[in-house]
Every structure is written in structure tokens, then in C-alpha cells.
Tab-separated table of C-alpha atoms in Angstrom:
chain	number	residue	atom	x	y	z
A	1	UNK	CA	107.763	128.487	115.227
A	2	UNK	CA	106.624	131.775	114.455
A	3	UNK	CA	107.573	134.008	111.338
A	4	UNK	CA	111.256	136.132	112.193
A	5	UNK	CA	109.174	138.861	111.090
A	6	UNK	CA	107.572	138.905	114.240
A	7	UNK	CA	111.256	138.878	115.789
A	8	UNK	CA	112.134	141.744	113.956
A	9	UNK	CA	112.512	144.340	116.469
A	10	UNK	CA	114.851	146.062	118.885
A	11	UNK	CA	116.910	144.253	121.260
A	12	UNK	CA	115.316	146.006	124.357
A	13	UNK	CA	111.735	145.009	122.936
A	14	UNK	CA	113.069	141.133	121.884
A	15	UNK	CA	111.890	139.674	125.460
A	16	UNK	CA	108.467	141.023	125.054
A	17	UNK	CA	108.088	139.896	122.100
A	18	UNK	CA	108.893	136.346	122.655
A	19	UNK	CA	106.770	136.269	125.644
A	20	UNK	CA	103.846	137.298	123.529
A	21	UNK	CA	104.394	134.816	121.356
A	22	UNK	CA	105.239	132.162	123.349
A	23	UNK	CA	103.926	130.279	126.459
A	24	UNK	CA	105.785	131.149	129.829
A	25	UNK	CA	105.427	127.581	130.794
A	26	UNK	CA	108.003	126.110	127.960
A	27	UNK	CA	104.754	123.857	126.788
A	28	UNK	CA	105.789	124.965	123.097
A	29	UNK	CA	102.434	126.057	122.048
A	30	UNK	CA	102.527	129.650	119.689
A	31	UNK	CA	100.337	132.005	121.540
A	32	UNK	CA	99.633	134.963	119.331
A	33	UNK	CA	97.034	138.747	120.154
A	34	UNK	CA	93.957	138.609	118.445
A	35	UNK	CA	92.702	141.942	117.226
A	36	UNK	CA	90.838	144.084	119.615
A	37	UNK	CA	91.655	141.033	122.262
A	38	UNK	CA	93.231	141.520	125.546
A	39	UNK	CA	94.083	138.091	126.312
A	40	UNK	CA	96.641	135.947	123.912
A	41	UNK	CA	94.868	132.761	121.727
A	42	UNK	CA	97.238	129.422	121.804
A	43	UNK	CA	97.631	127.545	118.758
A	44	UNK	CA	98.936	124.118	119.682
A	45	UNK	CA	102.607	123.225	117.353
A	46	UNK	CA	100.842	119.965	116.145
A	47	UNK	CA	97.412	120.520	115.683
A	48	UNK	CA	95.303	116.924	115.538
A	49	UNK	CA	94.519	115.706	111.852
A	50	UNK	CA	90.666	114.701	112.018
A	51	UNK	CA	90.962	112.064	109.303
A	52	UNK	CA	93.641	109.493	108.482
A	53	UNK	CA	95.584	110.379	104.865
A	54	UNK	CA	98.317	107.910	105.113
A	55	UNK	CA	97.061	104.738	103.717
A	56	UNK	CA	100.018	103.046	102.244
A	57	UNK	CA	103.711	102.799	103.752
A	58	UNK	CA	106.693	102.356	101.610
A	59	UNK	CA	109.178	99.489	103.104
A	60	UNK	CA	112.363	102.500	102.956
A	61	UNK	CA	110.066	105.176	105.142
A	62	UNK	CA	110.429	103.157	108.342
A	63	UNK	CA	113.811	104.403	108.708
A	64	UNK	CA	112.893	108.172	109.266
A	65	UNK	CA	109.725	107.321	110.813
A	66	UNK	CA	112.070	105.626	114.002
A	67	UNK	CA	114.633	108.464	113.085
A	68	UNK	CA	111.834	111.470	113.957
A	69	UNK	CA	108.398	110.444	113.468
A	70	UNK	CA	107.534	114.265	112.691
A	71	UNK	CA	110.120	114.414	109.641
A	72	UNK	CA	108.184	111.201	108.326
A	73	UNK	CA	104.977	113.000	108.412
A	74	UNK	CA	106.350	116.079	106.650
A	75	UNK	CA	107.900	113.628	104.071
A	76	UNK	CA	104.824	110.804	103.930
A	77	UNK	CA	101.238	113.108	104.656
A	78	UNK	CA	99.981	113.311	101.194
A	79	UNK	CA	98.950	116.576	101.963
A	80	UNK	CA	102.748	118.002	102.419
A	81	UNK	CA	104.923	115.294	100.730
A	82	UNK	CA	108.197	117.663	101.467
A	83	UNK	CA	111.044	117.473	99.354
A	84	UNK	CA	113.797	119.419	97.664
A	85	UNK	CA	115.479	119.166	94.336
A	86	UNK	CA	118.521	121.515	93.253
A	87	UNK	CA	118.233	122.702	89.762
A	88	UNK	CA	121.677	124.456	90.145
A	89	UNK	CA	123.172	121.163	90.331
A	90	UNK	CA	126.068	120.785	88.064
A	91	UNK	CA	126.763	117.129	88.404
A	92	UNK	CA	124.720	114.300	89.616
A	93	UNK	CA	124.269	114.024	93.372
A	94	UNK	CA	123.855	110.201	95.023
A	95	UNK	CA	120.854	109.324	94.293
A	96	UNK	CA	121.206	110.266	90.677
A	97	UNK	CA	124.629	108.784	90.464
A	98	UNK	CA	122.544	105.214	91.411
A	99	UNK	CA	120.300	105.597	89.350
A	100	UNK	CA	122.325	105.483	86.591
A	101	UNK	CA	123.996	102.145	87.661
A	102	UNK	CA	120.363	100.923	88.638
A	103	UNK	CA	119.375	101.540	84.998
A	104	UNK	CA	122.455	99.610	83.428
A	105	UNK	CA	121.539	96.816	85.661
A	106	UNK	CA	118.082	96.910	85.288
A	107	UNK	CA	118.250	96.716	81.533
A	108	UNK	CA	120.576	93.487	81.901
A	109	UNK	CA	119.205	92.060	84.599
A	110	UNK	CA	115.649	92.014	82.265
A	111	UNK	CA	118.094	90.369	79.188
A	112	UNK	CA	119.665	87.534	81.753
A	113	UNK	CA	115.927	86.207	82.681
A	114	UNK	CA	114.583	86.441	79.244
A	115	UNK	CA	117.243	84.368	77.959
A	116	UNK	CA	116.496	81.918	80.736
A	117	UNK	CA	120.037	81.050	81.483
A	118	UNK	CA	122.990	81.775	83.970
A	119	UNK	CA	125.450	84.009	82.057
A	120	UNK	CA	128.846	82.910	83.187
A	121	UNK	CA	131.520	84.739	80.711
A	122	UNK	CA	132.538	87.850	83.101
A	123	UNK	CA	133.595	89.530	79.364
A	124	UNK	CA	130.063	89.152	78.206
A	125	UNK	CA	128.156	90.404	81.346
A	126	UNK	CA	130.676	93.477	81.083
A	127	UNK	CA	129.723	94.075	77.345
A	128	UNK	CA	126.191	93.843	78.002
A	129	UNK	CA	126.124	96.369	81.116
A	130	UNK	CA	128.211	99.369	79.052
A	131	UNK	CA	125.883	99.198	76.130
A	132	UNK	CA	123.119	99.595	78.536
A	133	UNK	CA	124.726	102.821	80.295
A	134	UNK	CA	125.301	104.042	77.211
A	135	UNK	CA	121.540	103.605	76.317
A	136	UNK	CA	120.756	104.860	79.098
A	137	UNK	CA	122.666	107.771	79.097
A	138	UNK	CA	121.874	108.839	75.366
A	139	UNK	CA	118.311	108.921	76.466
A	140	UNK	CA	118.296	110.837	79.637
A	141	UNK	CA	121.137	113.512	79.085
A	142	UNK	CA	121.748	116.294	76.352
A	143	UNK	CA	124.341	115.923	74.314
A	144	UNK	CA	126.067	118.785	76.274
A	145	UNK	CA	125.807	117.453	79.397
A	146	UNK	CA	128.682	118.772	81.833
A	147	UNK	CA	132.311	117.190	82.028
A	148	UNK	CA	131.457	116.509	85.497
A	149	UNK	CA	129.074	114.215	84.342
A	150	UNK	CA	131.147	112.737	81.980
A	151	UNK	CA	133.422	111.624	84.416
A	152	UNK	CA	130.722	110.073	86.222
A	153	UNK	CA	129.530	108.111	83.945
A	154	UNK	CA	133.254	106.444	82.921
A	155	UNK	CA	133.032	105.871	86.826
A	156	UNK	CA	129.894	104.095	86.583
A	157	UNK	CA	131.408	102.090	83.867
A	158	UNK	CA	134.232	101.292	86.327
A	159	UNK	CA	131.853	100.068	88.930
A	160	UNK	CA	130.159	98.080	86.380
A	161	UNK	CA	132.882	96.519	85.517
A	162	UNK	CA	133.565	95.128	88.883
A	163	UNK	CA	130.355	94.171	89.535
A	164	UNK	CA	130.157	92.146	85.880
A	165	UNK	CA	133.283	89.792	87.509
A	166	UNK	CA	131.102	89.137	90.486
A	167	UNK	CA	128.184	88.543	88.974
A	168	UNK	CA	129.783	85.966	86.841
A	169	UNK	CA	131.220	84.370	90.311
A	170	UNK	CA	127.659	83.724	91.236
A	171	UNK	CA	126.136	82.466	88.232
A	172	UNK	CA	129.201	79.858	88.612
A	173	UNK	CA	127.840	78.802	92.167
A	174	UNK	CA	124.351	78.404	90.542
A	175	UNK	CA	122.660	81.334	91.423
A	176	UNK	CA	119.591	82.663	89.091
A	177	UNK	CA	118.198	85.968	87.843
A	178	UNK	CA	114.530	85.427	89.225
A	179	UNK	CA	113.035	89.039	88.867
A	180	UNK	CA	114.457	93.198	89.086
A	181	UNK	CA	112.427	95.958	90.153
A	182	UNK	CA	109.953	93.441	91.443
A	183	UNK	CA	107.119	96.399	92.587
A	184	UNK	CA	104.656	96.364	95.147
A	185	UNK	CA	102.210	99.162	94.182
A	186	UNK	CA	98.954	100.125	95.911
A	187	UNK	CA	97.234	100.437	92.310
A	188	UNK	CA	98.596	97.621	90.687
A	189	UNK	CA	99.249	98.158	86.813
A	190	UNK	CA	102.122	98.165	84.515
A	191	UNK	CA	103.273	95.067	85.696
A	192	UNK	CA	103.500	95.610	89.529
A	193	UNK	CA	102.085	93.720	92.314
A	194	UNK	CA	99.248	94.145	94.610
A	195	UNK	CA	100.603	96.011	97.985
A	196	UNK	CA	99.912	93.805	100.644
A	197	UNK	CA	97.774	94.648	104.209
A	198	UNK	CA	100.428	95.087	106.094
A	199	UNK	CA	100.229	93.996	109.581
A	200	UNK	CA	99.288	90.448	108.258
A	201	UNK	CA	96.478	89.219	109.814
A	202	UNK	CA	94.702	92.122	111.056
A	203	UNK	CA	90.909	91.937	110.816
A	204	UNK	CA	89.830	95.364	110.091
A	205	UNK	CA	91.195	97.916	106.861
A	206	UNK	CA	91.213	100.645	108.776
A	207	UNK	CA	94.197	98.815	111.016
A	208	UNK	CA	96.571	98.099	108.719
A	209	UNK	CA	98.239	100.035	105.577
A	210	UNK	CA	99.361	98.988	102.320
A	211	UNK	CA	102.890	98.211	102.303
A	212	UNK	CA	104.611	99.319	99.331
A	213	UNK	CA	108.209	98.827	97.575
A	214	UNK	CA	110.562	97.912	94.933
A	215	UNK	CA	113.193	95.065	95.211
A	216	UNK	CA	115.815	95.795	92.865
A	217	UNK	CA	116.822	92.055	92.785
A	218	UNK	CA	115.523	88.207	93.375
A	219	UNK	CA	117.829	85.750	93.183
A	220	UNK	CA	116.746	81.595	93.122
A	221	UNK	CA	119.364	78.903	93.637
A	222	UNK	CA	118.943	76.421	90.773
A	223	UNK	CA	120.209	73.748	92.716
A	224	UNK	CA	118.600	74.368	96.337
A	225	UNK	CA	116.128	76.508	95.407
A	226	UNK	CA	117.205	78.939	97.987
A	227	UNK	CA	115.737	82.763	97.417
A	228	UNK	CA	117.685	85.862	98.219
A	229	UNK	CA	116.314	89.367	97.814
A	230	UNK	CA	118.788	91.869	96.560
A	231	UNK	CA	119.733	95.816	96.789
A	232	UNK	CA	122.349	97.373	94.500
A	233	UNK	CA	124.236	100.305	96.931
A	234	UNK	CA	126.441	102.666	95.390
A	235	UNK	CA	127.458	104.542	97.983
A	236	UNK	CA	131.213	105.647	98.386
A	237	UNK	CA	131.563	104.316	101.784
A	238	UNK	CA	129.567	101.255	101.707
A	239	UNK	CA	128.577	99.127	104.958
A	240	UNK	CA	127.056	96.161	105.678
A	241	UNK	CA	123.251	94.747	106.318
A	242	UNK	CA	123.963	94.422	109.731
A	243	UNK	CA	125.456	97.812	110.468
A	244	UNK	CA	122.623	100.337	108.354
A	245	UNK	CA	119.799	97.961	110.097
A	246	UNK	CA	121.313	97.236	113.603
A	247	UNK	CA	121.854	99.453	116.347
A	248	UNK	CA	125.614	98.588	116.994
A	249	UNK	CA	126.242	99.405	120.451
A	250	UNK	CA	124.745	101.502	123.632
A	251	UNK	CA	121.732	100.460	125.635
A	252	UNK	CA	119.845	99.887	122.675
A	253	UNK	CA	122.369	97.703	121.012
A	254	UNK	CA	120.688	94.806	118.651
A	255	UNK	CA	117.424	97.105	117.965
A	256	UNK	CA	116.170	97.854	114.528
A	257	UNK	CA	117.119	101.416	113.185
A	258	UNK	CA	115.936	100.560	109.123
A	259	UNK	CA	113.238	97.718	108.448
A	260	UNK	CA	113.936	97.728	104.648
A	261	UNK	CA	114.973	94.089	104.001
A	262	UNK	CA	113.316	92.293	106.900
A	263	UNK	CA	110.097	93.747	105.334
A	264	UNK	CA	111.107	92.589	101.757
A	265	UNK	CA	110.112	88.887	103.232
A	266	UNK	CA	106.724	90.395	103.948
A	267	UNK	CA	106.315	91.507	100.104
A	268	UNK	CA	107.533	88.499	99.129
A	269	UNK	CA	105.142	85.963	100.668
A	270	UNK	CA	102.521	87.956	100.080
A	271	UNK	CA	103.422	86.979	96.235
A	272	UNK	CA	100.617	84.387	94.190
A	273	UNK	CA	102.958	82.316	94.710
A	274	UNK	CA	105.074	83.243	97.642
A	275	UNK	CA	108.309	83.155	98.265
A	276	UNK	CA	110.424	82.754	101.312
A	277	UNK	CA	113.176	84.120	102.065
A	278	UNK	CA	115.447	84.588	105.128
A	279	UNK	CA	118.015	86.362	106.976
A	280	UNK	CA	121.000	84.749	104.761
A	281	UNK	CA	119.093	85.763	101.866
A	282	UNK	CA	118.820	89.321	102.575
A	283	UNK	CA	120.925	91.825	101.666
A	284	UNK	CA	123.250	94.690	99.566
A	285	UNK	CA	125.393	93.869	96.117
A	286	UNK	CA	127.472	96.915	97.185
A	287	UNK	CA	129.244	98.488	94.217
A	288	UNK	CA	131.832	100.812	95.234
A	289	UNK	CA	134.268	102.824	94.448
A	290	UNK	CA	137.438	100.172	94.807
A	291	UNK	CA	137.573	96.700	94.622
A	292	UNK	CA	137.694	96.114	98.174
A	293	UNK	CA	134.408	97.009	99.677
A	294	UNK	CA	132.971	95.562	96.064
A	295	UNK	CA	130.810	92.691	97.051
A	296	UNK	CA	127.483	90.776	98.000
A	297	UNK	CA	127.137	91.373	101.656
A	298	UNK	CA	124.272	89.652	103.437
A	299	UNK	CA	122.070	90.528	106.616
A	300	UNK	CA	122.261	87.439	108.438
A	301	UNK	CA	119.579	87.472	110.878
A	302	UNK	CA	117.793	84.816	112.822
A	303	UNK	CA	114.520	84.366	112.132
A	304	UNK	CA	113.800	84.972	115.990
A	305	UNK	CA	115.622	88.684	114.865
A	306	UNK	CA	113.593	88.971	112.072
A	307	UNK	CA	110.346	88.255	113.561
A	308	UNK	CA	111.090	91.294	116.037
A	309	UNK	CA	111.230	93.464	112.977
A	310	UNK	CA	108.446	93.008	111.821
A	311	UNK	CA	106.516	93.468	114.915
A	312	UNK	CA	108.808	97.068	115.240
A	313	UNK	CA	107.077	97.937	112.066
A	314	UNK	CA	103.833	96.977	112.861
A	315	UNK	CA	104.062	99.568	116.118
A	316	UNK	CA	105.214	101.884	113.941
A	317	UNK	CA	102.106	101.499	112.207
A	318	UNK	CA	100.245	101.816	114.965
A	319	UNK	CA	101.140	105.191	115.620
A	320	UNK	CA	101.093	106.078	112.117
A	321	UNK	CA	97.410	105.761	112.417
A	322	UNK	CA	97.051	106.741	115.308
A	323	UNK	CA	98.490	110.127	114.297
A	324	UNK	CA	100.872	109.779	116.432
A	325	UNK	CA	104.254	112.384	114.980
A	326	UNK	CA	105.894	113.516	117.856
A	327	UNK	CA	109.330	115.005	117.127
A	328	UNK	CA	111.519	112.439	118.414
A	329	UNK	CA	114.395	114.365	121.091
A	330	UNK	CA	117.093	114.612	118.262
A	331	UNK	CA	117.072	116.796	115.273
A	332	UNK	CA	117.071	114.626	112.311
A	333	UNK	CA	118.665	116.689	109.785
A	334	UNK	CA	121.703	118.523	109.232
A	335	UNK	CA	122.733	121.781	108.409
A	336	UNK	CA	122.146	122.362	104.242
A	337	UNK	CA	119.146	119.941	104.336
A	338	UNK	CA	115.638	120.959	102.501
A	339	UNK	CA	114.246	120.274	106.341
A	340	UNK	CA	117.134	122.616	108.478
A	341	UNK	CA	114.726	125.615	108.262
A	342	UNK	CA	111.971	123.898	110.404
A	343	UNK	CA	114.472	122.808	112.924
A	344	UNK	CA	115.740	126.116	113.186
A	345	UNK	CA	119.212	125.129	111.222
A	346	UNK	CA	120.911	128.002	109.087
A	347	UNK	CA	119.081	130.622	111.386
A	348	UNK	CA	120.503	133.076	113.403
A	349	UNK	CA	123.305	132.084	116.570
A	350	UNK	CA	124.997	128.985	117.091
A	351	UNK	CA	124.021	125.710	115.576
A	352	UNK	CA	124.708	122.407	117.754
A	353	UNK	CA	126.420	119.102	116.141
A	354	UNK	CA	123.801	117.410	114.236
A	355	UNK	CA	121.717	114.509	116.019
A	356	UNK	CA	122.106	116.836	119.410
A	357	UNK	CA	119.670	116.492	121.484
A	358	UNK	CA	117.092	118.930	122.501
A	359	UNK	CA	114.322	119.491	124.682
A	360	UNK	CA	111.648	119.174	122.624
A	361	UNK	CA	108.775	120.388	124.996
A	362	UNK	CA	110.436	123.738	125.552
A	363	UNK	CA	111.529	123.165	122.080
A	364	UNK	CA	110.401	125.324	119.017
A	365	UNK	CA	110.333	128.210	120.840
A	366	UNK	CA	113.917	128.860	121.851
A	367	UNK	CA	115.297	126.839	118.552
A	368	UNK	CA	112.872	129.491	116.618
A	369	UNK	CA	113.732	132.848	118.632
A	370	UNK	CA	117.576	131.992	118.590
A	371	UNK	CA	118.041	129.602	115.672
A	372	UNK	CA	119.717	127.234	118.002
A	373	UNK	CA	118.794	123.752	116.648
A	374	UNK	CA	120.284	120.982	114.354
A	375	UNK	CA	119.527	113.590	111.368
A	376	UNK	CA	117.664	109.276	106.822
């Protein structure tokens, strides 16, 4: 998409303009005048990357790679590595709001294993997780902080709180504390593991990547010996396994749309000593905001399901090194996101629901001349 600068001109002239700019074919390639040059020079949108720079996948990027391949590369190419951060902020947003539960549970998830026992007094666990938010909290925010995030913390409490009577549920039905923030780190130090070659099995480096990750929780049955592998969610409308991994309904009902816990099994056997884990074992401790939708929700996938997965993510890698970022036919971003701009969001004219679709080929060039464009 060009610069609007080069838009900037009279109506009567606008058509001219665009034509000079852009190919009369719809093929989306920027044509532009070279100085003292009669004839216009195309530039294609996507020029070819001569050398491969992604080497090592986290198990969470999947998602917007099958969202919009392109947005992955924006976010993943270690040459770009897009993001956004709002220092206007004047409370914390979602992510930071979980990280502040993550910490509390972090810090007493480390204190459960070292003690090497199954903490089964509700009272105690609930103790234990408010002096660690309060740790927390006197160590990562000014004394000043805002009243908005006041109030967020005493709703973190709340949360933790709920989740301190569940947690001592489980301990009662035998389940262990194995490991938190068990990391899988392509430069393994300060305690994390070695990121395996991920596909498994593949003969030749240059095939495979690293995959990478964290898994906020392993759980061991001290009975069975059954493992499960854990996230804490704090959204404010949680769901289940099954519905953020699934495709619900359509013609591509039953497909994958996130690879995140199927690809925790990979990390895990790829362990010393590995550990196996499957679809019962996978899933979200989902800490919301009412008692209701509180609760350890599990994936539940065959093995036959899970299998698939991880044969979706290893095509995925496959065009990952291949180079292979074609937008994908919906915009993958709404208005107000970091991203909008590049999609043409928060421009001039009209902008279509998010997750429209649009014809990509013609593409850029009308989304760019009339800001007509529109998801993670």
C-alpha cells in the first residue's frame, strides 16, 4: 500500500493517480515512475526473503499463523517482531490483569512442590495466594498506582479466592503439583528446557524448527500416575478447550483453529524423562469473574484428534520455511488494533465488520486508496 501522501491530490486527478500507482490488472503489485523513466517499475507487495530467519516457533503462534499467515510473519520475523504497548494506559489491560494472577500462582505453586505434599486446607491455599499478590504487587507497582488498579487487584484476590477452594478439591482427589512455568527455551539456561526439533523425526535441521513454550502447570496423579498439563485463563468470558481449539460448526467443523495444548504433549515427551499426556489431560483452570464459569475444564480429544494436530502444525511449518505468508482472505484484526493501519482499518471511508472477507489479489490497492478494509 502506498504512502496517502501520494493520494493527496484533487478529486479530478485521484484516478490517475491510483492508476500510476497501481496495476490495471488488480494483481496488487505497487507500480511506481522512476525518475527520468517513461515506463512505471513494479514492486511486488511481498517481496521473497532470500534466507530463512524464523528458526524457532512458539506453541501459542500457531493460532495467528492459521488465522493470517502474513500477520504471523509481521508478529514472528525477527527482523519486524510487531507489537504495540499503550503507555497511556490507566489500568491494566488483559494480559496484564493475568499476569498478576499468574504471579500469585506461580509463587505458590513453587511453595506446594517444595514442600512435597498435597495442600488440602482451602483456608491455607487462600492465605498463601494473597500474600503472594501482595508480594507481587509491592514489587511491580508504585506506591501511587491508580484506584483503577486498586480495584483490580481486590478482584484478583476474589478470583484467587475461588480458585484456592478448587484447588483444595483436587488435592482431595489426589492430584499433585508436578512443575509451573515448565519452559521450553531455544537457549536453555535459567532453569528451562531444551526446545525440541519440532516435526519429530525429521532428518535434516534445516526442516524442522525449535518449538518453544511455557506450561503454566503439570499436574501427576499420586495414585494413577496420570499427567495433565495445565493453563490458568482469566478471561471475563471464559470457554472451553474444545471451543478456542475446535472449529465448532460450518464445512470445516472439527478442524484445528489453536494448536496450543495438543503441542504441549510434544514438549512434554520430548522431556529427559518424558512424560505423556493426553487429551483428558489437557486443558484450562479458568478463573473467572463468578463462580460459575470458575473451574478446571479439559480438552478431551482422542488421540486419533490429537495426532491430526500435530500433523496441522507440522504443515504449518512447512510453509513457515518455505516462506510461505500469504494474507489469508479475511482481515485478522479489528478496528483499534496496533495492525488496523496495514489492513487499511481507521483510514478514510467505510470500514467492513471485522473477519470480512476480501479479495486479497485485487486487495491492497483498493483497501489502501479507499481505506476500505477490516481478526488472535
Amino acid at each position: 500500500r502506498p504512502s496517502r501522501f501520494l493520494l493527496r491530490t484533487d478529486v479530478g486527478d485521484l484516478p490517475a493517480r491510483a492508476s500510476l500507482l497501481f496495476s490495471e490488472h488488480g494483481d496488487g503489485a505497487i507500480r511506481a515512475t522512476a525518475v527520468g523513466s517513461p515506463a512505471p517499475v513494479a514492486f511486488p507487495r511481498t517481496p521473497p526473503v532470500a534466507v530463512r530467519t524464523i528458526r524457532s516457533v512458539r506453541v501459542t503462534a500457531f493460532k495467528t499463523f492459521i488465522q493470517c499467515p502474513y500477520l504471523f510473519q509481521l508478529q514472528i520475523e525477527p527482523r519486524l517482531r510487531l507489537g504495540d504497548l499503550d503507555e497511556r494506559a490507566a489500568e491494566l489491560d488483559a494480559r496484564a490483569f493475568g499476569t498478576l494472577v499468574h504471579a500469585a500462582t506461580e509463587a505458590w505453586g513453587r511453595e506446594e512442590i517444595a514442600t512435597g505434599a498435597r495442600t488440602e486446607d482451602s483456608g491455607v491455599i487462600e492465605r498463601a495466594l494473597h500474600a503472594h499478590l501482595d508480594a507481587h504487587v509491592r514489587a511491580s507497582f508504585p506506591k501511587s498506582v491508580l484506584a483503577s488498579v486498586r480495584v483490580q487487584v481486590e478482584l484478583a484476590r476474589r478470583r484467587l479466592s475461588r480458585f484456592a477452594r478448587l484447588q483444595a478439591e483436587e488435592a482431595k482427589a489426589g492430584w499433585r503439583v508436578h512443575a509451573v512455568e515448565m519452559s521450553f527455551a531455544a537457549h536453555a539456561d535459567g532453569g528451562a528446557y531444551a526446545a525440541p526439533r519440532f516435526p519429530q523425526g525429521a532428518s535434516v535441521e534445516g526442516e524442522t524448527v525449535l518449538l518453544t513454550g511455557r506450561i503454566d502447570r503439570v499436574d501427576i496423579h499420586e495414585t494413577t500416575g496420570v499427567v495433565r498439563a495445565l493453563d490458568y485463563k482469566t478471561s471475563s468470558r471464559p470457554e472451553s478447550p474444545a471451543k478456542t481449539h475446535l472449529i465448532g460448526r460450518g464445512p470445516k467443523k472439527g478442524e484445528w483453529k489453536d494448536l496450543q495444548l495438543p503441542l504441549y504433549r510434544v514438549l512434554l515427551r520430548s522431556l529427559p524423562q518424558p512424560l505423556l499426556v493426553g487429551g483428558d489431560g489437557l486443558g484450562y483452570i479458568n478463573l473467572a469473574p463468578n463462580a460459575e464459569h470458575s473451574k478446571f475444564a479439559f480438552l478431551g480429544a482422542p488421540d486419533e484428534a490429537l495426532e491430526k494436530a500435530e500433523a496441522a502444525a507440522a504443515a504449518i511449518v512447512a510453509r513457515i520455511l518455505a516462506g510461505d505468508f500469504a494474507p489469508s482472505a479475511r482481515v485478522p484484526v479489528r478496528a483499534g488494533d496496533a495492525f488496523a493501519p496495514i489492513w487499511g482499518l481507521g483510514m478514510r471511508g467505510a470500514e467492513p465488520e471485522a473477519g470480512a472477507v476480501v479479495d486479497v489479489a485485487r486487495g491492497v490497492a483498493e483497501d489502501g486508496l479507499m481505506g476500505e478494509a477490516h481478526h488472535e
